[in-house]
Every structure is written in structure tokens, then in C-alpha cells.
PDB file of C-alpha atoms in Angstrom:
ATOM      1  CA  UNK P   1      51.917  12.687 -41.472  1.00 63.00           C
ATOM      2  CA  UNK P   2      52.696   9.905 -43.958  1.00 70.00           C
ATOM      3  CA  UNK P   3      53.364   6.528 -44.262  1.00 75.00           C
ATOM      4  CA  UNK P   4      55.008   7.252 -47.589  1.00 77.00           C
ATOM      5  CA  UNK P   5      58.582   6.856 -48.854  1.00 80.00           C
ATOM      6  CA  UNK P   6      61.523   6.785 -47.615  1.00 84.00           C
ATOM      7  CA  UNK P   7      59.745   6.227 -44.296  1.00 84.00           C
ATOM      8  CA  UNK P   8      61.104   8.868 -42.020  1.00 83.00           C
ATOM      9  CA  UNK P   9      60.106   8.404 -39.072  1.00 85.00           C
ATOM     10  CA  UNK P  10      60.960  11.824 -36.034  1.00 85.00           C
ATOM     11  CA  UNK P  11      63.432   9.657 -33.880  1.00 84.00           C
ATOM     12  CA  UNK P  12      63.713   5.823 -33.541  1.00 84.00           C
ATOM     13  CA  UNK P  13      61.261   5.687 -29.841  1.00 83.00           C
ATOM     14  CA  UNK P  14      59.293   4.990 -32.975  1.00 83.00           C
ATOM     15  CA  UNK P  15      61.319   1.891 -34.312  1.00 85.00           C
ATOM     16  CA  UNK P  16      58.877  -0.797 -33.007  1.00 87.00           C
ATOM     17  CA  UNK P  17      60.113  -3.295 -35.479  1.00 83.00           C
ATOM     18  CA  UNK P  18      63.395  -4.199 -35.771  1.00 85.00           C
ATOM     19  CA  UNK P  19      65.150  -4.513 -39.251  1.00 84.00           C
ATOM     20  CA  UNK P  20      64.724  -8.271 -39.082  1.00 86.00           C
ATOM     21  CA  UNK P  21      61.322  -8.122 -39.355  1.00 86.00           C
ATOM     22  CA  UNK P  22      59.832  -7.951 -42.833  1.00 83.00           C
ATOM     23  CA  UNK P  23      59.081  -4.207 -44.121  1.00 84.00           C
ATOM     24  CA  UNK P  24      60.011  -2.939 -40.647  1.00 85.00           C
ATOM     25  CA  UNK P  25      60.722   0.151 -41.908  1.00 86.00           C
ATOM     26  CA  UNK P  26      57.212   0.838 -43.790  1.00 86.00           C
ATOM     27  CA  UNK P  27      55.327  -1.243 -40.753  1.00 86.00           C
ATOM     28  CA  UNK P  28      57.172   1.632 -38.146  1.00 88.00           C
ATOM     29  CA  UNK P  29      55.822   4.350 -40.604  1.00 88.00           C
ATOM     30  CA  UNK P  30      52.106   3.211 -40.802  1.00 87.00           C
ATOM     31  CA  UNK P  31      52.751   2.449 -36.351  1.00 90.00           C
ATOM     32  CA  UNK P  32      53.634   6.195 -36.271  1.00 90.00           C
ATOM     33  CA  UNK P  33      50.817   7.419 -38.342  1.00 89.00           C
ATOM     34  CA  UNK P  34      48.129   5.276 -36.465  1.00 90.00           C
ATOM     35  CA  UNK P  35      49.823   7.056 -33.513  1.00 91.00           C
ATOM     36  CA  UNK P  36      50.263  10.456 -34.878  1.00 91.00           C
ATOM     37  CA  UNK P  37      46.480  10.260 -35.811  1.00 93.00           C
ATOM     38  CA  UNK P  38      45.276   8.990 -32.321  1.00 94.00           C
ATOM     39  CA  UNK P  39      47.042  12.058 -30.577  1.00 94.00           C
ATOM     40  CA  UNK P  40      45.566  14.687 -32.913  1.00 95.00           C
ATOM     41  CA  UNK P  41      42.055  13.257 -32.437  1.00 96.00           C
ATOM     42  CA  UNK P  42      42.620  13.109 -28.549  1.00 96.00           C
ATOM     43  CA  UNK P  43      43.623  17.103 -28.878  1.00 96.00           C
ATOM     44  CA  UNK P  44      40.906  17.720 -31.521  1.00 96.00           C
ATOM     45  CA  UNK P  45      38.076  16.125 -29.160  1.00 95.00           C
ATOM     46  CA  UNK P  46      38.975  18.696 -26.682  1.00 95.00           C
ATOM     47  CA  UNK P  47      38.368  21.291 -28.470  1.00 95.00           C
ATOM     48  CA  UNK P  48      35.488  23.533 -29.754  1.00 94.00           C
ATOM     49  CA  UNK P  49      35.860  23.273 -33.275  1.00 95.00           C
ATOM     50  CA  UNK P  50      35.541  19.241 -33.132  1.00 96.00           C
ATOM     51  CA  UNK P  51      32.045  19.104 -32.701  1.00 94.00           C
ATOM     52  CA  UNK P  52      31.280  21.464 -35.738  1.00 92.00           C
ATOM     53  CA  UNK P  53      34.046  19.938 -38.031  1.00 94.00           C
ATOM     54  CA  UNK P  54      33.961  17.718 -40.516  1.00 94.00           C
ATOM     55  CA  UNK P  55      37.245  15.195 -41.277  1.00 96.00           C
ATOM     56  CA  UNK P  56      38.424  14.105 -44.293  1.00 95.00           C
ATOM     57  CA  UNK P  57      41.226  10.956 -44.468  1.00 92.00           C
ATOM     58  CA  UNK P  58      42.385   9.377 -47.523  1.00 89.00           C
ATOM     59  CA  UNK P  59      45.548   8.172 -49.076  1.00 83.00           C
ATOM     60  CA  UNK P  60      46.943   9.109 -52.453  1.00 81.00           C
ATOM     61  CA  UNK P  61      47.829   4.865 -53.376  1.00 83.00           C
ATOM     62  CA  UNK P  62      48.719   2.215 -51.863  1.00 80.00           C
ATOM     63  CA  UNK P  63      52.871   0.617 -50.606  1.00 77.00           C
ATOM     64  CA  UNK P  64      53.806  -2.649 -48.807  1.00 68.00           C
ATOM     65  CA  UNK P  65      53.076  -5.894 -50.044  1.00 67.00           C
ATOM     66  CA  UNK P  66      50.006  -7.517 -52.107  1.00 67.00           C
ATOM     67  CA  UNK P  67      50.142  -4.634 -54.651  1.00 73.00           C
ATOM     68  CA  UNK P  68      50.015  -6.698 -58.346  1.00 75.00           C
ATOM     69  CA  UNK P  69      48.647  -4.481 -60.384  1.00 86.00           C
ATOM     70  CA  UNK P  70      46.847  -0.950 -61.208  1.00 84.00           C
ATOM     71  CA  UNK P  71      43.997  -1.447 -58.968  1.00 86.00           C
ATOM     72  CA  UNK P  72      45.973  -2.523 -56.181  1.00 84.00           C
ATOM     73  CA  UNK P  73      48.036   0.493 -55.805  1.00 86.00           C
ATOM     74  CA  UNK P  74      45.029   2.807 -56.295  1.00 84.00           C
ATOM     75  CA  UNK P  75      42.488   0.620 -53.715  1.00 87.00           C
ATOM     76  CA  UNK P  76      42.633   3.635 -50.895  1.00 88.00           C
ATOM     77  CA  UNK P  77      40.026   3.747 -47.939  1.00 87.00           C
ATOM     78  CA  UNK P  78      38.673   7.317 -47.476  1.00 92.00           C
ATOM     79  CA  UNK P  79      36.914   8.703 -44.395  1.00 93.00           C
ATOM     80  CA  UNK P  80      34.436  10.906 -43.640  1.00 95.00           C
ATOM     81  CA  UNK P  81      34.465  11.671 -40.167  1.00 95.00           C
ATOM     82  CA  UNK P  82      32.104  14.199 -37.852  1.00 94.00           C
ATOM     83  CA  UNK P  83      31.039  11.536 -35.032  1.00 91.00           C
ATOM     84  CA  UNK P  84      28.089  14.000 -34.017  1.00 90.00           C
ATOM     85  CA  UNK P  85      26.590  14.201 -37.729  1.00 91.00           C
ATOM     86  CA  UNK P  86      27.140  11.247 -39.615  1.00 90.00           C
ATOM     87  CA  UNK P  87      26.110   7.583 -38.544  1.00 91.00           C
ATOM     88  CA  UNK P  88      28.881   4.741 -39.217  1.00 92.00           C
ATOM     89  CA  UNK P  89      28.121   3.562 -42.907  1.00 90.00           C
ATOM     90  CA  UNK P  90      30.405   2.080 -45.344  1.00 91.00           C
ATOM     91  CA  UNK P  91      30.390   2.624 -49.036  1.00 88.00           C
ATOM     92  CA  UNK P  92      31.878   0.214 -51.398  1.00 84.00           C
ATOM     93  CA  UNK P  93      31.089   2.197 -54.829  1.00 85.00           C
ATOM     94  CA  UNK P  94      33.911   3.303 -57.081  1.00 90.00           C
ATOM     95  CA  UNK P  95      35.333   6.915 -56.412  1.00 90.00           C
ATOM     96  CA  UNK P  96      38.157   9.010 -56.400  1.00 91.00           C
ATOM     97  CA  UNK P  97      39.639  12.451 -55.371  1.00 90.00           C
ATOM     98  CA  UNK P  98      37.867  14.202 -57.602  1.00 91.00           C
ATOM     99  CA  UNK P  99      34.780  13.007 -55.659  1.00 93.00           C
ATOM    100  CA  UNK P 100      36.215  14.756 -52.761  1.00 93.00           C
ATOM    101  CA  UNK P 101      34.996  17.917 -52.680  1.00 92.00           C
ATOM    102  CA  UNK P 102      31.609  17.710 -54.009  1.00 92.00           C
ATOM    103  CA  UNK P 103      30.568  14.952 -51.013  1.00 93.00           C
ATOM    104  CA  UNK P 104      31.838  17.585 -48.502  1.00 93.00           C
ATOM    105  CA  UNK P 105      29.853  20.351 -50.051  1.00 92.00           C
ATOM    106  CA  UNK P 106      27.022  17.911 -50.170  1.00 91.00           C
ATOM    107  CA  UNK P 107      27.474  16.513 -46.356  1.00 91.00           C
ATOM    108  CA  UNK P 108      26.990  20.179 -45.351  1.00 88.00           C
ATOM    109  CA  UNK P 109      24.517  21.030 -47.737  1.00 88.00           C
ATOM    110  CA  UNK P 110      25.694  23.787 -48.736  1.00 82.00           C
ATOM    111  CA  UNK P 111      24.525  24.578 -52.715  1.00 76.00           C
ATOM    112  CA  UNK P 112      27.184  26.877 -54.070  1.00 79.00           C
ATOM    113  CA  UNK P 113      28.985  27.328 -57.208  1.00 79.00           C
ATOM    114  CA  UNK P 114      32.240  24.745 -57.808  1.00 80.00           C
ATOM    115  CA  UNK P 115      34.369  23.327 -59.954  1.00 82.00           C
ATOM    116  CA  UNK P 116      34.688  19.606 -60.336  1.00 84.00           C
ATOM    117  CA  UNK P 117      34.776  16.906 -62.463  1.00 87.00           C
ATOM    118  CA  UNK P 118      33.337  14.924 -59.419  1.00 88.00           C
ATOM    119  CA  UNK P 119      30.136  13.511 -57.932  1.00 89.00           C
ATOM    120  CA  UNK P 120      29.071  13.248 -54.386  1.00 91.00           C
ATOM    121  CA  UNK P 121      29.711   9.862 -53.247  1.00 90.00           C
ATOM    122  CA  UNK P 122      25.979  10.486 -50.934  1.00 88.00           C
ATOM    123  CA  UNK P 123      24.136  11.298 -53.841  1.00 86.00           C
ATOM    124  CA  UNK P 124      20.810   8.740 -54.387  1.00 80.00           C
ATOM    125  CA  UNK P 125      21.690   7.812 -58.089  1.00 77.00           C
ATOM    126  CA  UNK P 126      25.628   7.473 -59.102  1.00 77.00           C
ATOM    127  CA  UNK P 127      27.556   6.205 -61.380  1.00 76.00           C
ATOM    128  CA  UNK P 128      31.111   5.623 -59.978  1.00 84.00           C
ATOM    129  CA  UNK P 129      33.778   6.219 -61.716  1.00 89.00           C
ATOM    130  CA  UNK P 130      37.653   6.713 -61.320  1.00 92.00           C
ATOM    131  CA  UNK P 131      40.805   7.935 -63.648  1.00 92.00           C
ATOM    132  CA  UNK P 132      44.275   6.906 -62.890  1.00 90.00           C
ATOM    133  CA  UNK P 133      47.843   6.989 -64.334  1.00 89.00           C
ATOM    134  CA  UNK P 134      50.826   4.918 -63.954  1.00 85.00           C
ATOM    135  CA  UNK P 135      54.183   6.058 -66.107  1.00 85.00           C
ATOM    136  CA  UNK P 136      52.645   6.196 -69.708  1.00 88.00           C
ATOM    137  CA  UNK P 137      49.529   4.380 -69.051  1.00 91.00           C
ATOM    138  CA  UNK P 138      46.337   5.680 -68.621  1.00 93.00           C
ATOM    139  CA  UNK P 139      43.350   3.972 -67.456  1.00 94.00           C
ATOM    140  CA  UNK P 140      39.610   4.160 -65.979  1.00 95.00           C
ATOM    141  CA  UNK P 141      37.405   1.856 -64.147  1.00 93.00           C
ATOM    142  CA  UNK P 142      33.536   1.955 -63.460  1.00 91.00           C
ATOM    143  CA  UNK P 143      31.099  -0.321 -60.797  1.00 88.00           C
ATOM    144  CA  UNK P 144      32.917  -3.848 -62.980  1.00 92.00           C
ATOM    145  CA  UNK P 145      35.553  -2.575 -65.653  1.00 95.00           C
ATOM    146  CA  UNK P 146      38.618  -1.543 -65.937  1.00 95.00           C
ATOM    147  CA  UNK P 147      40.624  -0.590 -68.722  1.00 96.00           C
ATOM    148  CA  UNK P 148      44.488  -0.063 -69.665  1.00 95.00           C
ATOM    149  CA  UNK P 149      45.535   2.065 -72.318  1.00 94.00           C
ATOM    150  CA  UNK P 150      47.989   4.869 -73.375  1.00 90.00           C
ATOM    151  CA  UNK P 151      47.615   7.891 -75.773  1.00 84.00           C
ATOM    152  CA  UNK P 152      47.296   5.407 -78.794  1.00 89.00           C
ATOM    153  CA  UNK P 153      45.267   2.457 -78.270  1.00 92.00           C
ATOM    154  CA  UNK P 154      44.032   0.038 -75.640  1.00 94.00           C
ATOM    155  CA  UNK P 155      45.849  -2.207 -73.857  1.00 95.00           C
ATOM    156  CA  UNK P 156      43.975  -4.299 -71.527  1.00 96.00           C
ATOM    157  CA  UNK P 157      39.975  -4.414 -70.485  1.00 96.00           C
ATOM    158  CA  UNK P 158      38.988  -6.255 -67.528  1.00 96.00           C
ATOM    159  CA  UNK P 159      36.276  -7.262 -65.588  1.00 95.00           C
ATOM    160  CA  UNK P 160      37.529  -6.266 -61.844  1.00 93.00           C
ATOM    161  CA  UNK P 161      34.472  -7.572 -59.988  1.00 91.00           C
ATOM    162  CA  UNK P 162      34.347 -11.260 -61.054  1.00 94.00           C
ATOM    163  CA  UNK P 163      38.841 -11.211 -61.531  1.00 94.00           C
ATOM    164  CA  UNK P 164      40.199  -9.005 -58.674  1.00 90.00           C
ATOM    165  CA  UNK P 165      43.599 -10.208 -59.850  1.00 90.00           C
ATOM    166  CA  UNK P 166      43.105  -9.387 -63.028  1.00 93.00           C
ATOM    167  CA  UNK P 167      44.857 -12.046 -64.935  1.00 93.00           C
ATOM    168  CA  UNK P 168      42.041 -12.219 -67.874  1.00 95.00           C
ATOM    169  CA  UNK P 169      42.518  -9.758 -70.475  1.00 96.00           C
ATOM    170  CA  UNK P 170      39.153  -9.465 -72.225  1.00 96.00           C
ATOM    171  CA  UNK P 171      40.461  -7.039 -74.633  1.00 95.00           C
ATOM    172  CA  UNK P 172      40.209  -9.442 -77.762  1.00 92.00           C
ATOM    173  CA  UNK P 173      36.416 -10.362 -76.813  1.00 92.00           C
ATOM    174  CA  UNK P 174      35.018  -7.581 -75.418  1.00 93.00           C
ATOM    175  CA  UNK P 175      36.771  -5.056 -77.806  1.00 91.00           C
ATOM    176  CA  UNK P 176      33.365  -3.312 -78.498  1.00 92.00           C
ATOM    177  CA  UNK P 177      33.083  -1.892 -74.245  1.00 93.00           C
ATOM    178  CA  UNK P 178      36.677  -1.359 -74.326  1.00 94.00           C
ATOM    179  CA  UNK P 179      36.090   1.223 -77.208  1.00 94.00           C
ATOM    180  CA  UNK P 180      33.398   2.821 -75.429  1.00 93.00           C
ATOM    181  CA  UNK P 181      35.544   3.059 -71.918  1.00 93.00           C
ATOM    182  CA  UNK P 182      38.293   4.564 -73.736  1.00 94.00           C
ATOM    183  CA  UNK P 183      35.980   7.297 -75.652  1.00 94.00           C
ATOM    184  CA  UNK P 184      34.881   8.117 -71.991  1.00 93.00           C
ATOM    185  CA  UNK P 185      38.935   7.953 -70.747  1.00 93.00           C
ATOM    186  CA  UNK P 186      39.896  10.533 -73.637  1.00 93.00           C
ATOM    187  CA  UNK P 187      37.303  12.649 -73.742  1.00 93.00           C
ATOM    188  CA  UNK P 188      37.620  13.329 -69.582  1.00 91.00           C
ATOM    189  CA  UNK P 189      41.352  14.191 -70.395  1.00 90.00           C
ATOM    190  CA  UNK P 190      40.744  16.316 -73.200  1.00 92.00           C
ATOM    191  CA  UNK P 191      38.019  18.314 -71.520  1.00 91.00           C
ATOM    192  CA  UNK P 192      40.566  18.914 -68.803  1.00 89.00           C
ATOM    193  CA  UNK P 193      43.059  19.718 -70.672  1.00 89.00           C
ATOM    194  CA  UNK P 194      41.331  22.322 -72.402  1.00 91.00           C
ATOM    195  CA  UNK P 195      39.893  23.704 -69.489  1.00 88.00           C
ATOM    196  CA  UNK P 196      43.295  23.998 -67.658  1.00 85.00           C
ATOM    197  CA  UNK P 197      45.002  25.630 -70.963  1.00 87.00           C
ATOM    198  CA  UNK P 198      42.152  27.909 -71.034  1.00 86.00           C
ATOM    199  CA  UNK P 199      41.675  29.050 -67.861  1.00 81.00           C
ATOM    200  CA  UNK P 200      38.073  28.154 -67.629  1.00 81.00           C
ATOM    201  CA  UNK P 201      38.278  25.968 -65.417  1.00 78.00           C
ATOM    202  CA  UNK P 202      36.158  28.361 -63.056  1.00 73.00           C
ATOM    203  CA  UNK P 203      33.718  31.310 -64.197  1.00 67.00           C
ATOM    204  CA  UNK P 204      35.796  34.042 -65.250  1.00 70.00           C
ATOM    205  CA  UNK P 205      33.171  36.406 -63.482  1.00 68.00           C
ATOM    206  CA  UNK P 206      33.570  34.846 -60.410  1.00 64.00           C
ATOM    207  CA  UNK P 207      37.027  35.456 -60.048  1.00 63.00           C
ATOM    208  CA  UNK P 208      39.103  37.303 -56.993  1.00 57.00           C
ATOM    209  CA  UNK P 209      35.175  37.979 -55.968  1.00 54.00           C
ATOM    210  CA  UNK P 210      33.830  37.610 -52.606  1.00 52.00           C
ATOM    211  CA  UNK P 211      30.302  38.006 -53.516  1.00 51.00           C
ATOM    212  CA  UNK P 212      27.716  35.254 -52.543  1.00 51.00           C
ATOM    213  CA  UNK P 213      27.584  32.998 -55.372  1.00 48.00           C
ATOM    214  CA  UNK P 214      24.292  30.931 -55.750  1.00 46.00           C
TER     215      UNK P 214
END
């Protein structure tokens, strides 16, 4: 299921818009998907799991028009659906995918031992935050910045919140908070880095061991 490149869709019943029509082949794609997911929920709702499941939607970035620049293409919605345990709210605090798993472990509150660089996006104090990479550039944003950079020096630092386009770069002026955001960019790689290299990622003791862990 997937809206992505090169738009495939399982035979052209599907082809709602023609190739006239302006990104007709990504508009059939996300048509399918909206369709794809309506028919799995009708299934799901029939059966006995549903009730006692928990679903998780996201996408990975963002295609089609109006994407201009890093935060457009990472801007994803993400849903948390279980219609007979969670209430319809919205939250509009920064996250990513890393966030992922420690929400769902939190939804069902379950306390067990994890690894994640990730918060729960339900927990009563946060501080949102989200890493992302585009070729050779690396960058981070929190609740109102965002900053640019690759494996040398900064590039651009902008305030998101008050220049959604972001056609300011503060960089020059605010040179002293870019610093800072990067210090928190490159220390979050090299932690995972090492960790990955390393292997210790996880608890070595807790490995291949299917022992409760508190």
C-alpha cells in the first residue's frame, strides 16, 4: 500500500484521472490507497482482533506539489487509531519515527525494557524534536527552529513557526542557537553511530532471551 513512486497502481479500474489531468498518475495512487485503506478497515471491523488492536498510519515524506523545502517533504500526518480506547485528539507538537514506538508502548501502558532514541508523543512534559536527512545535508528542528547543516558546518537556521516558507536565513544573526542546535544534531548522530558499531544498541544480557524484562 503506497502512494509512492513510480505509482503502480494493480490494473487501470483504478485510473480515475486521466493523463490530462495534472499529477494524474500520483492523484490515482493516493485514490487507490484511500481505497485500499477503506476495504481493510471494513474487513478489520469485522473481526475480533479490531476491538483489542491498536493502528498505527504514517508516511515516510511527503510527493505532489507544494513541497519547497526540507520541512515540506518531511510534514507527515501520523495516526493512532483504536476507536474503542482513544478519544479523537489532535497533536500538533514536533515528532518523528523514532517517537513511534515509545507512544505505543505508552498507549498500552505497558513499562518494559526498549530501545529508543524517542519520546512518547502522550507524555505530560515533552520536548519535540525531529532529525532528518536530505542527500548530504543533515538537519534538526524543535517546537520553532530548524536548522541545515552537513558534516562540517551550518548552513541555514530558521525560525519555522513565524516563516513556514522559510525564506529568512537567520544563520548570520542568530549564529549563537544555531551552534547549540547543531551540538544537539551531532551529538544524536554520534551516539548512534556508536551504538550501532557497537552493538549496544540493546542490553547485551537481554539478548535471544524470553525472560520477563522489567
Amino acid at each position: 500500500l503506497t502512494a509512492h513512486e513510480p505509482f503502480a497502481l494493480p490494473d487501470e479500474r483504478y485510473s480515475y484521472f486521466s493523463a490530462e489531468f495534472p499529477d494524474a498518475r500520483f492523484r490515482n495512487a493516493l485514490r487507490y490507497s484511500d481505497i485500499s485503506l477503506r476495504r481493510f478497515f471494513n474487513l478489520a471491523s469485522q473481526s475480533r482482533y479490531f476491538n483489542n488492536t491498536l493502528f498505527v498510519i504514517l508516511g515516510d515524506h511527503t510527493i505532489g506539489r507544494g513541497i519547497h523545502n526540507s520541512r515540506d517533504l518531511y510534514h507527515v500526518p501520523c495516526l493512532f487509531y483504536a476507536p474503542n480506547h482513544l478519544s479523537p485528539t489532535r497533536l500538533d507538537n514536533v515528532a518523528s519515527q523514532i517517537d513511534i514506538l515509545p507512544s505505543i508502548l505508552d498507549l498500552l501502558n505497558t513499562s518494559t525494557l526498549h530501545a529508543s532514541f524517542g519520546s512518547s508523543l502522550f507524555a505530560s512534559q515533552r520536548s519535540g524534536r525531529a532529525l532528518f536527512s536530505r542527500g548530504e545535508i543533515v538537519g534538526i528542528l524543535d517546537e520553532n527552529r530548524l536548522l541545515e547543516s552537513d558534516y562540517e558546518k551550518s548552513i541555514a537556521f530558521y525560525n519555522y513557526r513565524a516563516d513556514p516558507q522559510l525564506n529568512y536565513n537567520l544563520l548570520p544573526q542568530e549564529n549563537e542557537q544555531a551552534v547549540c542546535l547543531r551540538q544537539d544534531l551531532l551529538a544524536y548522530l554520534q551516539s548512534t553511530f556508536f551504538l550501532l558499531r557497537t552493538n549496544r544498541l540493546y542490553p547485551s544480557e537481554y539478548w535471544f532471551s524470553d525472560r520477563n524484562v522489567p
